[in-house]
Structures are given as structure tokens and as C-alpha cells.
XYZ file of N, CA, C and O in Angstrom:
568
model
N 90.575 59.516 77.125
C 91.653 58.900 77.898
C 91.480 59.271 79.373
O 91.084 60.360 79.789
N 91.838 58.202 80.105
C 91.301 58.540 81.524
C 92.394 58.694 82.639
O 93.172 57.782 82.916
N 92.394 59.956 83.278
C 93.536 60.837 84.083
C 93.628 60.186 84.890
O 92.464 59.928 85.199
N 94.649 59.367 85.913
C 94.915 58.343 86.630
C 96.025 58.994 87.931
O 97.160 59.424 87.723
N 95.475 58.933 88.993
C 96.092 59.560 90.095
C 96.849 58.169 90.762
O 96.006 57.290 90.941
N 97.424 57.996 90.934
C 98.617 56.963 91.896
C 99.204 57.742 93.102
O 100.126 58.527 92.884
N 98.686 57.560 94.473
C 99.166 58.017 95.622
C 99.273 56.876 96.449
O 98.421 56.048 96.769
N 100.928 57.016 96.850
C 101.210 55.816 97.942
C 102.009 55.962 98.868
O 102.891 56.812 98.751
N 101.918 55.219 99.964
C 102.939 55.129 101.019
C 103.796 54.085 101.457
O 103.258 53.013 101.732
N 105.161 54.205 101.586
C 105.983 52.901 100.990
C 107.418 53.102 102.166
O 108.260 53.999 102.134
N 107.318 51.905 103.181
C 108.822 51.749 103.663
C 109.714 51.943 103.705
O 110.488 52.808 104.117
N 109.667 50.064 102.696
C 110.395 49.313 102.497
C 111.012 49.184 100.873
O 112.028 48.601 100.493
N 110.171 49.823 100.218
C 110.100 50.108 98.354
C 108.728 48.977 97.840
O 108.282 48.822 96.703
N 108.385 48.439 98.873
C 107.447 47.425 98.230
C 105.998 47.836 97.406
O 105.681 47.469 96.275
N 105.071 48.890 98.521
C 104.062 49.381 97.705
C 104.558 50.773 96.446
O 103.859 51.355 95.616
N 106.373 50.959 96.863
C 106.461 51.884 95.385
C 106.219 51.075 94.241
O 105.544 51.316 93.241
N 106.999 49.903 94.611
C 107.177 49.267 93.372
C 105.838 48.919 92.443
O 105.801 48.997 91.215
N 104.674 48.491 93.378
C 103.830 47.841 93.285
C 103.510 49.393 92.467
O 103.526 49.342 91.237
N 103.286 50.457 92.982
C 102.919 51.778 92.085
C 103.442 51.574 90.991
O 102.682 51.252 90.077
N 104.888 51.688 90.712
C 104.992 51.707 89.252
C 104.908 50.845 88.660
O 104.574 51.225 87.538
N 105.029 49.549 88.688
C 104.283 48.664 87.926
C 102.420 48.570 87.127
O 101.967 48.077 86.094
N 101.847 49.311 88.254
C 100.251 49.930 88.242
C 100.431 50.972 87.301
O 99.550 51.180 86.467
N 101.392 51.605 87.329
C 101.482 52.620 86.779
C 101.432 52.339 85.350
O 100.666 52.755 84.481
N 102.759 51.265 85.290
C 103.319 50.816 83.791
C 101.556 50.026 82.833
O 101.203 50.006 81.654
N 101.171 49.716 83.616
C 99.796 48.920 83.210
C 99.082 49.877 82.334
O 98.971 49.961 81.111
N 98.573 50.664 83.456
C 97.711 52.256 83.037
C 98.535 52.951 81.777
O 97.920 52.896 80.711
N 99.313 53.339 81.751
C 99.719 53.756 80.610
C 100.138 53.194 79.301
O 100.509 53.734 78.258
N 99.943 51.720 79.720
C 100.185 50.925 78.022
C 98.799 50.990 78.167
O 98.495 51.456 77.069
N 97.537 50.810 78.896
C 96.158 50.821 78.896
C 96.008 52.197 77.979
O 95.145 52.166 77.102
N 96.501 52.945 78.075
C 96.388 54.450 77.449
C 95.998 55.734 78.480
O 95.655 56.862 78.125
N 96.109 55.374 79.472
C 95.769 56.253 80.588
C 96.381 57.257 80.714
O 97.548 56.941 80.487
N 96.308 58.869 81.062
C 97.675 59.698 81.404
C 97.888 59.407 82.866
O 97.003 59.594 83.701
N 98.939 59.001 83.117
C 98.946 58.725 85.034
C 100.017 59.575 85.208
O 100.848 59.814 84.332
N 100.011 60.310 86.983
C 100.433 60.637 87.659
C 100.471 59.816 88.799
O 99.532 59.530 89.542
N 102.188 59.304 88.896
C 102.343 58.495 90.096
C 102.965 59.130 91.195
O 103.932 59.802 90.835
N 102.758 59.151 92.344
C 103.678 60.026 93.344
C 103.278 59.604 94.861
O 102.119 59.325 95.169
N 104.724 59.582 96.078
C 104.388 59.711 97.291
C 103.079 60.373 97.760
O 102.609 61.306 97.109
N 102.259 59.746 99.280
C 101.374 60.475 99.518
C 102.130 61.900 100.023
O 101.586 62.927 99.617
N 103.313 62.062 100.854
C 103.710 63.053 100.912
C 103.991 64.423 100.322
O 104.252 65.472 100.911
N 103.850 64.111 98.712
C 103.830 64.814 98.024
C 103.100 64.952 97.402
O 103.487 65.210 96.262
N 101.184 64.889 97.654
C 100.072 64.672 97.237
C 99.345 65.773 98.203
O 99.564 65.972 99.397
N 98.513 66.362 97.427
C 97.678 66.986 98.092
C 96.342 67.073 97.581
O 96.143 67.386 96.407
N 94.969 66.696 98.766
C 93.599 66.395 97.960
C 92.992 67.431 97.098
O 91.874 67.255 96.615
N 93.695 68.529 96.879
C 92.671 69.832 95.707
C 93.548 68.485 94.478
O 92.865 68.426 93.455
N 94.482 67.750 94.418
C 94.902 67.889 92.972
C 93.931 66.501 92.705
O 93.642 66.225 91.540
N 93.596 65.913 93.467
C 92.311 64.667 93.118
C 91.220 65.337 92.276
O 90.394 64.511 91.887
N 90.948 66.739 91.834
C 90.467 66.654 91.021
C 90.618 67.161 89.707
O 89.748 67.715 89.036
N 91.721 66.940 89.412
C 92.160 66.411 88.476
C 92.175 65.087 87.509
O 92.477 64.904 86.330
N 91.691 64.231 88.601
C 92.243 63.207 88.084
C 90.434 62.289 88.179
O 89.588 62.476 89.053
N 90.330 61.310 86.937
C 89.131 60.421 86.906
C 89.212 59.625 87.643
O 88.182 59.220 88.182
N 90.232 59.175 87.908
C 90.504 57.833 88.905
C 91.592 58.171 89.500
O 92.411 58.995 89.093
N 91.664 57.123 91.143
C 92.581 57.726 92.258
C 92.855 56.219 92.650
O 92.010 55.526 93.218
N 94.101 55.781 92.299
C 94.469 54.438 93.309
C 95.212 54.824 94.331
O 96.050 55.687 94.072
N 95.127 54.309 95.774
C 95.773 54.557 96.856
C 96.501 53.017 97.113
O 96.027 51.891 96.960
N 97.982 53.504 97.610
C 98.224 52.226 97.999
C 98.808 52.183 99.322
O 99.368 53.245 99.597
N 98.872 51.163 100.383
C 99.616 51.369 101.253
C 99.686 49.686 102.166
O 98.848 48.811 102.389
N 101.474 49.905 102.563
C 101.050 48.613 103.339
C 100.616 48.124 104.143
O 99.519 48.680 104.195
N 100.642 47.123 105.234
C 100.190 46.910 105.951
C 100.689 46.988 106.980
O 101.625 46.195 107.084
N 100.450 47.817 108.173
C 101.396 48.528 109.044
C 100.865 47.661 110.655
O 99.684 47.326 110.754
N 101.490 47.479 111.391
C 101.185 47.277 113.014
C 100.381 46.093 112.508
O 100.530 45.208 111.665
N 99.302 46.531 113.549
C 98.276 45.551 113.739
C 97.360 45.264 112.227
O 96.131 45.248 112.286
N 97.851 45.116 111.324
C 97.583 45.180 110.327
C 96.268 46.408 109.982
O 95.058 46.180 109.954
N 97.038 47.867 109.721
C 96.278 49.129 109.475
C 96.980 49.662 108.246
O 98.036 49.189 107.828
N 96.413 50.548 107.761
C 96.800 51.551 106.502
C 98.364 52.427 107.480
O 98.600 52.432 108.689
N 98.825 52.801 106.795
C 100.138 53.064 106.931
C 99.328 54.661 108.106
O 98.540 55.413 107.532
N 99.598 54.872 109.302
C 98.820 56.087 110.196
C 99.309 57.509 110.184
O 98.588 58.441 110.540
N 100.669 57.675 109.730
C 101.008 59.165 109.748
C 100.860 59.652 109.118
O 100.627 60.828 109.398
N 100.847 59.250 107.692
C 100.829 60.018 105.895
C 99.163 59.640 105.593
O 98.074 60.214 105.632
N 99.662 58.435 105.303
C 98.146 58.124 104.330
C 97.064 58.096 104.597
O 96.265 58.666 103.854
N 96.661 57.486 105.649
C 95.085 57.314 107.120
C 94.956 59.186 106.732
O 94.077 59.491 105.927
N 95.817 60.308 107.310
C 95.774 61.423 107.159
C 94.793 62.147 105.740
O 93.771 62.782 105.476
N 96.043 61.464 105.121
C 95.938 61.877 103.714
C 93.803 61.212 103.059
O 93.090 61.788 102.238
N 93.556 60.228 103.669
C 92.508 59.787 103.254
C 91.533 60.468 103.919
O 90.723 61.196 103.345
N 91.559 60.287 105.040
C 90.255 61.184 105.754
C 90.096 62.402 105.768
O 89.018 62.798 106.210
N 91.063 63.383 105.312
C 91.529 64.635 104.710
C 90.839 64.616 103.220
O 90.002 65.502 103.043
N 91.048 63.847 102.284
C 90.589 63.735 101.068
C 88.842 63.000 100.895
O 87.994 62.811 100.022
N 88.983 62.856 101.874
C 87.675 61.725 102.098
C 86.339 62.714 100.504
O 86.231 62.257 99.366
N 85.802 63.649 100.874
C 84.711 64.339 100.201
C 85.169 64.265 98.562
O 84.313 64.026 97.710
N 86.428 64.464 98.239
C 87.049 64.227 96.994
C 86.744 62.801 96.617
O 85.876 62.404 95.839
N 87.720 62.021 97.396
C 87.271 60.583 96.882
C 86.054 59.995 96.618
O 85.822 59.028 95.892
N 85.187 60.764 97.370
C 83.396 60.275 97.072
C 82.955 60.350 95.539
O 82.066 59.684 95.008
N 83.609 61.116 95.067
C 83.338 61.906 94.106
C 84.274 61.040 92.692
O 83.908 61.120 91.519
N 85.387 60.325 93.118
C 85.921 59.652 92.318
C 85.442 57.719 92.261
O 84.895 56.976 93.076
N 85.943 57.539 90.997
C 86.271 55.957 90.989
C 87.644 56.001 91.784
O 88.469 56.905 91.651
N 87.774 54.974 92.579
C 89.308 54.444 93.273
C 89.384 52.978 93.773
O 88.679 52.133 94.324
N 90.587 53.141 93.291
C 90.988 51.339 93.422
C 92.295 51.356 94.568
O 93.142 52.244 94.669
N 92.177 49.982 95.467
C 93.579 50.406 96.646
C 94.433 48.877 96.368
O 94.171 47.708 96.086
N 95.230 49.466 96.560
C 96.486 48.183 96.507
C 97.914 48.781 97.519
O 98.251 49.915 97.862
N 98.453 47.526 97.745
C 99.237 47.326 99.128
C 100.225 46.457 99.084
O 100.208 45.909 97.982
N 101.332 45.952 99.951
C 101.981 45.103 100.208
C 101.751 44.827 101.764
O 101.156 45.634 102.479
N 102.254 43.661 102.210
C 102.288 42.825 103.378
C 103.516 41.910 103.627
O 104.351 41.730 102.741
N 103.604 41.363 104.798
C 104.878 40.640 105.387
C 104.300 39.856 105.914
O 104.436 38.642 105.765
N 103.366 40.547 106.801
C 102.692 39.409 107.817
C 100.741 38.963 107.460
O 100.087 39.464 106.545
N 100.366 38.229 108.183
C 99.172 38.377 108.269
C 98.256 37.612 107.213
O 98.632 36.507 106.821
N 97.155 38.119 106.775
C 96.537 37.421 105.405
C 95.481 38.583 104.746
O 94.360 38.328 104.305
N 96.033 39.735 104.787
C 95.338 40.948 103.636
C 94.278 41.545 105.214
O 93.756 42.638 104.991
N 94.084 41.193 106.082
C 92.877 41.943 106.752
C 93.084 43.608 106.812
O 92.082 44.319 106.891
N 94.200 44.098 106.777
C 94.469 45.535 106.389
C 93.751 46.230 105.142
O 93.425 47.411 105.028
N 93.588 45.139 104.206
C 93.015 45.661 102.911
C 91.285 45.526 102.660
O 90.584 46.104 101.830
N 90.920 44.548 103.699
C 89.438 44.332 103.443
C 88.847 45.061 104.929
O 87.699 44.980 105.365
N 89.690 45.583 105.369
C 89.379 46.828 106.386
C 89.151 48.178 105.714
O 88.127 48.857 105.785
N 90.348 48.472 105.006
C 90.408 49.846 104.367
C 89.241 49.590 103.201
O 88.426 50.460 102.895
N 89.291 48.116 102.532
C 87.998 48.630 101.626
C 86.953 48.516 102.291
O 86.289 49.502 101.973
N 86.176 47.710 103.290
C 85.085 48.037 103.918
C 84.919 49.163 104.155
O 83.994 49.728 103.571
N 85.599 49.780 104.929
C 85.768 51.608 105.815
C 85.325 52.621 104.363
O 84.386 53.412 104.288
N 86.257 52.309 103.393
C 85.911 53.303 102.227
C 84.531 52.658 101.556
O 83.899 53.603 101.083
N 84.024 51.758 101.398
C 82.859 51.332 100.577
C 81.898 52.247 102.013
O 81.256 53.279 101.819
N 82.019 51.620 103.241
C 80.908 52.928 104.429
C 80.750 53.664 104.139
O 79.578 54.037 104.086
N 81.912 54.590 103.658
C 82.214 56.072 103.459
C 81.351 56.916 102.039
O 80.997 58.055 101.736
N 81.304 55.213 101.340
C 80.652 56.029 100.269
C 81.456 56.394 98.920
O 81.285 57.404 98.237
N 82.204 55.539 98.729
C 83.350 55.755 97.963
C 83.305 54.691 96.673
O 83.293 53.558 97.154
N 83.280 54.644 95.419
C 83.033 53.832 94.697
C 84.350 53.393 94.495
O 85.209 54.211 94.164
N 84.658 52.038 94.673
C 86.106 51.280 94.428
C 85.769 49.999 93.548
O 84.799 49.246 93.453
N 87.129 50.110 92.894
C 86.860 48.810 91.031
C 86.830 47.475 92.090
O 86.644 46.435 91.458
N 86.950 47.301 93.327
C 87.496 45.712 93.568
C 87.625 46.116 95.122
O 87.456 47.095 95.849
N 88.033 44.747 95.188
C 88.426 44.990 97.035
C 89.806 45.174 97.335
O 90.172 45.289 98.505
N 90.741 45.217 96.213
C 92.276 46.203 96.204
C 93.000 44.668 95.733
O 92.558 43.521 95.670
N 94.272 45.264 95.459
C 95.049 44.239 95.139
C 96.396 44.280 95.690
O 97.195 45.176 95.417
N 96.733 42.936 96.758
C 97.889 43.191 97.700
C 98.806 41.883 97.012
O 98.500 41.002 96.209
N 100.142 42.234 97.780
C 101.087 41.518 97.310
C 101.594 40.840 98.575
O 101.166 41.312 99.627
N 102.499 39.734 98.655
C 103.054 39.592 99.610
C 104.497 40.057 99.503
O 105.206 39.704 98.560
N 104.858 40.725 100.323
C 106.872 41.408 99.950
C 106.552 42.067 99.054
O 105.664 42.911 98.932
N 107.642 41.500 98.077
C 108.192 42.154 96.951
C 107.621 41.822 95.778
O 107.963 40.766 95.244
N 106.381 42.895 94.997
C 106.180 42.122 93.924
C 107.264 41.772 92.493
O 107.890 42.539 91.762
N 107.145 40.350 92.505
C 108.226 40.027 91.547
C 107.798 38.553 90.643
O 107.108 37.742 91.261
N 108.102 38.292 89.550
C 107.376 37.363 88.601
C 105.956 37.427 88.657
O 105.355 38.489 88.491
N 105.456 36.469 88.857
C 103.353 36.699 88.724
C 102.849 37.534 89.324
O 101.811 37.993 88.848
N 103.386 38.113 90.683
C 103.041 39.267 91.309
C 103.440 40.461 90.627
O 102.587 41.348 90.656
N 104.484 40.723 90.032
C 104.712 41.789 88.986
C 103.702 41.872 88.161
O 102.946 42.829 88.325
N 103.434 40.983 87.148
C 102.485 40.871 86.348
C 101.284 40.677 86.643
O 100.571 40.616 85.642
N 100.586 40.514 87.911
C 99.304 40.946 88.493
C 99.216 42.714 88.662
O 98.129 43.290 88.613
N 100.171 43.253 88.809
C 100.137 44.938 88.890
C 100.336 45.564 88.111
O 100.091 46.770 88.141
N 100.815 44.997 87.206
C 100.831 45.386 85.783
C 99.583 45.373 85.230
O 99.186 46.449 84.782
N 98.607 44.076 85.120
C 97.286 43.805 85.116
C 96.431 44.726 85.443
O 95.800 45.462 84.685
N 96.416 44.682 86.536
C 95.386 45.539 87.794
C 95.958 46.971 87.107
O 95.140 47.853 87.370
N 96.810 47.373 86.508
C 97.170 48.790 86.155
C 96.097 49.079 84.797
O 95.496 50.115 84.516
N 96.108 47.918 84.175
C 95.337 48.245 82.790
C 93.909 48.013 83.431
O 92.937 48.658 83.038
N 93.831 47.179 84.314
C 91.754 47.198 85.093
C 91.794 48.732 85.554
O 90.861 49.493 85.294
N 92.504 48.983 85.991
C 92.493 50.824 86.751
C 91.920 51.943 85.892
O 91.003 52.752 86.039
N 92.982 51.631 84.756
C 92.907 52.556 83.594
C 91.389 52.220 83.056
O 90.810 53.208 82.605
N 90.854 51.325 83.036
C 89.416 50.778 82.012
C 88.226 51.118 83.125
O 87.040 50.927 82.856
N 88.632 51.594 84.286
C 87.558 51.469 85.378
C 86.715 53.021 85.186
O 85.760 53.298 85.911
């Protein structure tokens, strides 16, 4: 069974939600997951875990969220090399370039990721619910 790390950074409630729904996936997948704020994450406990999804929205100029998580990643960076990780996000504006930034930057880095992340627009709710729910059981199988 494969140990499943969920670290995110969240507003508005949008990329929480999008977590526990990922979450709910992974664990009917059979996964043990740990879901939690990046704030309350710290990179020794990444290894713990087989897999690490990061999520975060899309902030300013469409960037990874800069005080917590950007932190939290380039801080964890040598850990994550070392893991499978998958990233997922929410948005308001724009058309995902926040997310095919952060996965370019992490594929540079050297980082093995299941996909190029999976974003929502707002609030995931009906098919967008059930795309993160989805993507929770691809997480868990990755």
C-alpha cells in the first residue's frame, strides 16, 4: 500500500477542497494518505511518504502561492527528487500557465511527476469534483 503525502496551500478553500477530494480518491484507491496545510508540513516528514502531491493556486501573475509553498518546495527540493509527485491547483483567472510553469521548473529540477498536474477552475464541484477524486486514485497507483 502506498504512503501518500498531500501538502497544500489554500486561500480561498479551493485547493483544500481539491486536497480532500484527492485525498478521498487515494484512499478508496487503498492508499494510507496524510493530508495537511503546507504550513504544517515539514520536508524531513517527505520521507515518509512514497508519493508527495503538492497543490497550490494560482497566485499574482499567475505563480505558485510565494510565502508558504515556493518556500516549502525549494526547501524540500533534494527530498522531492527522490520521490514520485503529482501537483494540482485551483485558478480564477488565466488558462493553467501557473501549473505548466511549476511542472516545467520541477521536471528541470529533476523531479519525477505522474502528469503535468491537475487544475480546476474555482470551486471544484460536479465533474470537477469527480476529476479529483479520479486523479486521487491515479496518485495512489503512481
Amino acid at each position: 500500500m502506498a504512503k501518500l503525502g498531500i501538502i497544500y496551500w489554500s486561500g480561498t478553500g479551493n485547493t483544500e477542497k481539491m486536497a480532500e477530494l484527492i485525498t478521498k480518491g487515494a484512499s478508496e484507491a487503498g492508499a494510507e494518505v496524510v493530508c495537511k496545510s503546507v504550513s504544517a508540513a515539514s520536508a524531513d516528514e517527505l520521507d515518509g511518504y512514497d508519493v508527495v502531491a503538492l497543490g497550490s493556486p494560482s497566485m499574482g501573475a499567475e505563480v505558485v502561492e510565494e510565502s508558504e509553498m515556493q518556500p516549502f518546495v525549494e526547501g524540500a527540493m533534494a527530498k522531492l527528487k527522490t520521490k514520485k509527485v503529482a501537483l494540482f491547483g485551483s485558478y480564477g483567472w488565466g488558462d493553467g500557465e501557473w501549473m505548466r510553469t511549476w511542472s516545467a521548473d520541477m521536471k528541470a529540477a529533476g523531479v519525477n511527476l505522474l502528469d503535468d498536474g491537475l487544475i480546476v477552475n474555482e470551486t471544484p464541484d460536479g465533474g470537477s469534483a469527480d476529476e479529483c477524486v479520479e486523479y486521487g486514485r491515479k496518485v495512489a497507483a503512481f
